[in-house]
mmCIF file of C-alpha atoms in Angstrom:
data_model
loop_
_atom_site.group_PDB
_atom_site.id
_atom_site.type_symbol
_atom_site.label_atom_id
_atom_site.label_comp_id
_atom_site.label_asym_id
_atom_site.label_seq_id
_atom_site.Cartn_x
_atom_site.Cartn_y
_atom_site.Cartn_z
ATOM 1 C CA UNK A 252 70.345 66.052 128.986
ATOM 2 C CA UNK A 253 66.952 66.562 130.322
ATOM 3 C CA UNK A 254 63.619 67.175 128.386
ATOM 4 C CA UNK A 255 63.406 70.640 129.869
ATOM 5 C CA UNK A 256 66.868 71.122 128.824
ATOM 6 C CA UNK A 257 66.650 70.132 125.209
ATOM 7 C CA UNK A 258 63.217 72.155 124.947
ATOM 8 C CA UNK A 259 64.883 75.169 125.931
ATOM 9 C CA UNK A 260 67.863 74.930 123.442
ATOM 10 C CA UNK A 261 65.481 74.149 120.799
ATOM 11 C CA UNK A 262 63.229 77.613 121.924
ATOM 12 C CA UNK A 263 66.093 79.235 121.570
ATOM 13 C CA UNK A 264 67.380 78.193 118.504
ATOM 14 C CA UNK A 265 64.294 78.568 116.721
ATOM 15 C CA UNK A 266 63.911 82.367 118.393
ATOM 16 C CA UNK A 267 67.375 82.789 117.059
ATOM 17 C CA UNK A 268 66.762 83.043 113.752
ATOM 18 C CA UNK A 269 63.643 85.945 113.950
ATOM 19 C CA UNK A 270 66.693 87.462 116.586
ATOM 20 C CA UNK A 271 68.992 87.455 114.117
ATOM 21 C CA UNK A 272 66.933 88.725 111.043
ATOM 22 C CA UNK A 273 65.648 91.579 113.531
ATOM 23 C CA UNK A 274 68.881 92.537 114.967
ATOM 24 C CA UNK A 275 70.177 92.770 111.451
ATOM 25 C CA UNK A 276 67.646 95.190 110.491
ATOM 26 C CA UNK A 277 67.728 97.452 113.633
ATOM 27 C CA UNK A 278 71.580 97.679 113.113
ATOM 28 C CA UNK A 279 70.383 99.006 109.074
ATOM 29 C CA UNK A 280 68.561 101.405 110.714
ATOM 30 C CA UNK A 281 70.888 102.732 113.568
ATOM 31 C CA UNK A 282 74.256 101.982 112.158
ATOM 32 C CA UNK A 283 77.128 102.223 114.325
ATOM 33 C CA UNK A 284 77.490 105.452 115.644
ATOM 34 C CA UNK A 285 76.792 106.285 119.049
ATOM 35 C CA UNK A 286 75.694 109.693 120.775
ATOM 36 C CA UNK A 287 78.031 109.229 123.603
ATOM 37 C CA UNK A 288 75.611 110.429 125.745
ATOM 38 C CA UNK A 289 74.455 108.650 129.424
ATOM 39 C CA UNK A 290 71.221 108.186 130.251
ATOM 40 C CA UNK A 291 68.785 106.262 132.040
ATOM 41 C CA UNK A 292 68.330 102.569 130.948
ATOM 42 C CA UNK A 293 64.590 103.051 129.021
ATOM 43 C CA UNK A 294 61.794 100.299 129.894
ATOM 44 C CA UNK A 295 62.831 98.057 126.528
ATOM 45 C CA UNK A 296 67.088 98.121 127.882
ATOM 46 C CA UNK A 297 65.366 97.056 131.239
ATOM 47 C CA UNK A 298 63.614 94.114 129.521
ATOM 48 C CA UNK A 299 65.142 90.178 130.930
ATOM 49 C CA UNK A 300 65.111 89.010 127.301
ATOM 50 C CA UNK A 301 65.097 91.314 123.832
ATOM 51 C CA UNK A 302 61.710 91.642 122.222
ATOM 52 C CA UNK A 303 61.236 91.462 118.244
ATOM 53 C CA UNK A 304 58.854 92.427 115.907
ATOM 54 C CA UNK A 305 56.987 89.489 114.116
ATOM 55 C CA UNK A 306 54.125 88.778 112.013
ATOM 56 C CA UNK A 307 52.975 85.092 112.908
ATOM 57 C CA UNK A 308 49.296 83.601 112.935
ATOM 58 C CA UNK A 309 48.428 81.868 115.780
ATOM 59 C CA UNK A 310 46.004 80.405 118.139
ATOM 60 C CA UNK A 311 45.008 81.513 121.572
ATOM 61 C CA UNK A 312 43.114 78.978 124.010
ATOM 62 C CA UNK A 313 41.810 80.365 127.084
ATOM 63 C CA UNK A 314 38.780 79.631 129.372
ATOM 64 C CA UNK A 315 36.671 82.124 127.342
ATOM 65 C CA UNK A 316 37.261 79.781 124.206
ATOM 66 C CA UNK A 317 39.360 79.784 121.204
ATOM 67 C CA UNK A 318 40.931 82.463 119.039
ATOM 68 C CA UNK A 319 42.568 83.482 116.115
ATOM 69 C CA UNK A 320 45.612 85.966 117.092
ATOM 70 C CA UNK A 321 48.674 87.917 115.450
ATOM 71 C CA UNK A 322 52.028 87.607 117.538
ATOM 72 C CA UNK A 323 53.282 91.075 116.810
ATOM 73 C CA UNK A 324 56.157 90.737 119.063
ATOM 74 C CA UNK A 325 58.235 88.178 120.545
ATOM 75 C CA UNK A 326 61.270 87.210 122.809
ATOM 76 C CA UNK A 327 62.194 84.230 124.623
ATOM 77 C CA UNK A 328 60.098 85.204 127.212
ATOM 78 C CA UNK A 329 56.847 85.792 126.051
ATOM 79 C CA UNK A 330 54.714 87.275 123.156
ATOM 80 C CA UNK A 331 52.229 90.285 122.384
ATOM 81 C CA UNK A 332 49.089 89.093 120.425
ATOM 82 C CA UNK A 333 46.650 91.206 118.767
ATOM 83 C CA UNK A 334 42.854 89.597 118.348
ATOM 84 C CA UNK A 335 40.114 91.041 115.650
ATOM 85 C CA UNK A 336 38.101 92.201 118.846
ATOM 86 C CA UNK A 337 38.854 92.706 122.518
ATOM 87 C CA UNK A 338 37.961 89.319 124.195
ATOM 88 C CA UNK A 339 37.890 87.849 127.411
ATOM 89 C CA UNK A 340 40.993 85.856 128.497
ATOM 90 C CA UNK A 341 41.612 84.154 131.288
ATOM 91 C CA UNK A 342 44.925 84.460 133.614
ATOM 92 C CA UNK A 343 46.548 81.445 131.859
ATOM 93 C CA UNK A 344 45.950 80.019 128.294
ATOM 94 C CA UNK A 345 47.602 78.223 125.280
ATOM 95 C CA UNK A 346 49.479 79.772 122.610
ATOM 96 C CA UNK A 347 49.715 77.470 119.438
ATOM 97 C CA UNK A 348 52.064 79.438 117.039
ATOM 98 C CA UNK A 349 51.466 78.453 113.120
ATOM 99 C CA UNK A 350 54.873 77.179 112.961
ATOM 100 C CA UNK A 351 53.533 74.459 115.298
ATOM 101 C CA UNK A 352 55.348 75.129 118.742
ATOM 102 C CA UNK A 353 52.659 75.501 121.439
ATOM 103 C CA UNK A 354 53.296 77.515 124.776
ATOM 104 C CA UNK A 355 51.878 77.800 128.449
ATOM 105 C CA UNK A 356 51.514 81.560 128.934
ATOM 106 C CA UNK A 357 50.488 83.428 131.988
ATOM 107 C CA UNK A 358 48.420 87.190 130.580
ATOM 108 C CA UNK A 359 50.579 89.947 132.228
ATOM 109 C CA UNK A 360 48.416 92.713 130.906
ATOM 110 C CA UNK A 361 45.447 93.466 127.810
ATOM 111 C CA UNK A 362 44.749 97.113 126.215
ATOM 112 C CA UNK A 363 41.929 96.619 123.622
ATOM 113 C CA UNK A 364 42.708 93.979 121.083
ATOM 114 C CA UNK A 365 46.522 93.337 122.577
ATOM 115 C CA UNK A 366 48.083 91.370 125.033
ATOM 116 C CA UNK A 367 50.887 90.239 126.846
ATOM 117 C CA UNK A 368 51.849 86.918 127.621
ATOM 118 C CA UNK A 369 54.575 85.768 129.561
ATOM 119 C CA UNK A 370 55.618 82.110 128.598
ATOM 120 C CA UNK A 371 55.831 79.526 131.496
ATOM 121 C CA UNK A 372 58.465 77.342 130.909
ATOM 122 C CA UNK A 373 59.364 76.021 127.346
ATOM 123 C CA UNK A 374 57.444 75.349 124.646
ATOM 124 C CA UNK A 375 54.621 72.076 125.228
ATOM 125 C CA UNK A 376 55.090 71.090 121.732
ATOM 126 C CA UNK A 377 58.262 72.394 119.106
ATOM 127 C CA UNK A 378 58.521 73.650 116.451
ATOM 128 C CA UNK A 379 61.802 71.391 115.236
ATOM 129 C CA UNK A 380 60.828 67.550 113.892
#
């Protein structure tokens, strides 16, 4: 098995678990009953990978410097970060997340303090020992 490979299965088994704990709650919340009503797939159903809620510190590196973020949402894609201030950031930058995996990301869009980051390819550093 490649590096790449084994990356990626480690990603995802460390996403997993925040999956799991957040489907579990959604499902809480919603139950199983169903309108039975069609409609038009919303933005989120049109989404490549599931997005979660989270609470993790991390750090951002970018060409404007160093800073202190909140992931406040997450999927195996990419991650929405909230800084203390709205900041410059460049097009690419360095997510270190406090649980130690670090990630390439490429800034798909910023609104005040948040920001979206799509991940390049798997993490640069993992989580798992």
């Amino acid at each position: 098995m490649e590096g790449d490979d084994v990356a990626g299965i480690e990603m995802r088994a460390r996403l997993a678990v925040v999956f799991e704990q957040e489907i579990s709650k959604q499902e809480a919340l919603v139950g199983s009953a169903s309108t039975g009503s069609q409609h038009a797939p919303s933005y989120e159903e049109r989404r490549r990978w599931p997005r979660y809620q989270v609470h993790l510190r991390a750090q951002l590196l970018s060409g404007a410097g160093s800073f202190d973020c909140t992931v406040i949402d997450l999927s195996e894609g990419g991650a929405q970060i909230d800084v203390a201030e709205p900041i410059p950031l460049s097009a690419v930058a360095v997510l270190n997340m406090e649980d130690g995996a670090t990630y390439v990301a490429r800034r798909r869009w910023v609104n005040g303090t948040r920001a979206g980051f799509e991940f390049t390819g798997p993490p640069l550093v993992s989580s798992e020992p």
